[in-house]
Every structure is written in C-alpha cells, then in structure tokens.
Coordinates of C-alpha atoms in Angstrom, one line a residue:
M1 CA -19.0 -59.3 78.0
A2 CA -18.6 -61.5 80.9
E3 CA -19.0 -58.3 83.2
E4 CA -22.0 -57.1 81.5
D5 CA -25.4 -58.0 83.2
G6 CA -28.4 -59.5 81.1
L7 CA -26.2 -60.9 78.1
G8 CA -27.0 -64.4 79.2
N9 CA -30.7 -63.9 78.4
K10 CA -30.1 -62.5 74.8
R11 CA -30.9 -64.6 71.9
T12 CA -28.3 -66.2 69.8
H13 CA -28.4 -63.9 66.8
E14 CA -28.4 -60.9 69.2
L15 CA -25.1 -62.3 70.7
V16 CA -23.5 -62.8 67.4
S17 CA -24.5 -59.2 66.3
L18 CA -22.8 -57.8 69.6
L19 CA -19.8 -59.6 68.9
E20 CA -19.4 -58.5 65.3
K21 CA -20.0 -54.9 66.3
R22 CA -17.1 -55.3 69.1
F23 CA -14.8 -56.8 66.6
K24 CA -15.4 -54.2 64.1
V25 CA -14.9 -51.5 66.7
N26 CA -11.3 -53.0 67.3
N27 CA -10.8 -53.2 63.5
V28 CA -10.9 -57.1 63.3
R29 CA -12.4 -57.4 59.9
D30 CA -11.8 -60.9 58.6
F31 CA -12.9 -62.8 61.5
K32 CA -16.2 -64.8 61.1
V33 CA -17.9 -65.0 64.3
K34 CA -20.3 -67.8 63.5
D35 CA -17.2 -70.0 62.3
H36 CA -15.1 -69.5 65.4
I37 CA -17.4 -69.0 68.4
E38 CA -19.8 -71.4 69.9
I39 CA -22.7 -70.2 72.0
K40 CA -23.7 -72.9 74.5
R41 CA -26.9 -72.7 76.6
T42 CA -26.1 -74.1 80.1
P43 CA -28.5 -74.6 83.3
N44 CA -26.4 -71.8 84.8
G45 CA -26.6 -69.4 81.9
T46 CA -24.8 -68.9 78.4
E47 CA -21.2 -69.8 77.5
L48 CA -19.3 -68.3 74.7
V49 CA -16.6 -70.7 73.6
M50 CA -13.9 -69.3 71.2
V51 CA -11.4 -71.7 69.6
Y52 CA -9.4 -70.8 66.5
E53 CA -6.1 -71.1 64.8
I54 CA -4.6 -68.9 62.1
R55 CA -1.6 -69.8 60.1
Q56 CA 0.3 -67.4 57.9
P57 CA 3.2 -68.0 55.7
L58 CA 6.3 -66.2 57.1
I59 CA 9.4 -67.1 54.9
Y60 CA 9.7 -70.1 52.6
N61 CA 8.5 -73.1 54.6
V62 CA 8.2 -71.3 57.7
D63 CA 4.6 -70.5 58.8
L64 CA 3.5 -68.3 61.9
V65 CA 0.8 -69.9 63.9
T66 CA -1.4 -68.3 66.4
S67 CA -4.1 -70.4 68.3
F68 CA -6.6 -69.2 70.8
A69 CA -9.1 -71.0 73.1
K70 CA -11.3 -69.2 75.7
K71 CA -14.6 -69.9 77.5
V72 CA -16.7 -66.9 79.1
E73 CA -19.8 -67.4 80.8
L74 CA -22.3 -64.8 80.5
R75 CA -24.7 -63.5 83.3
K76 CA -28.4 -63.2 83.1

C-alpha cells in the first residue's frame, strides 16, 4: 500500500475496507483491522500503524508468542 499513489487521500473507512480485502485474499481471516491498525492523519499524509501480539499455547506451560510492529506512510 505504501507504493500505491492516492491512498493517503482516502477516508478511514475506505482504508479499513481495502486492508480487510487484502487480508482475505491472503487467507488471514481472524485479524480485526480496527483492533490492530491505527490510521493517523499527519501534515505529510496518512500513516498506518500496526502493532499486535499473538500468543498461542504450544505445550503445557510453554506459549508461542509472535509480535509485530510496523508503520507505513501512504502517498497522496
């Protein structure tokens, strides 16, 4: 999305819809965009900030933890 022109001008609900469609295409079904992605409007454009952590039980008292943090600036 960072390389596509014009996304920085889209409304918040349009960006959320685009993200949801892209996740579905990649078979990511249980990811709630509104819970994990923040859309920030800045003087330079629009930023998408995604921060999340997933914890899955592995065996007994051992969990598998995945964390992710990424910020992308969208072009106008």
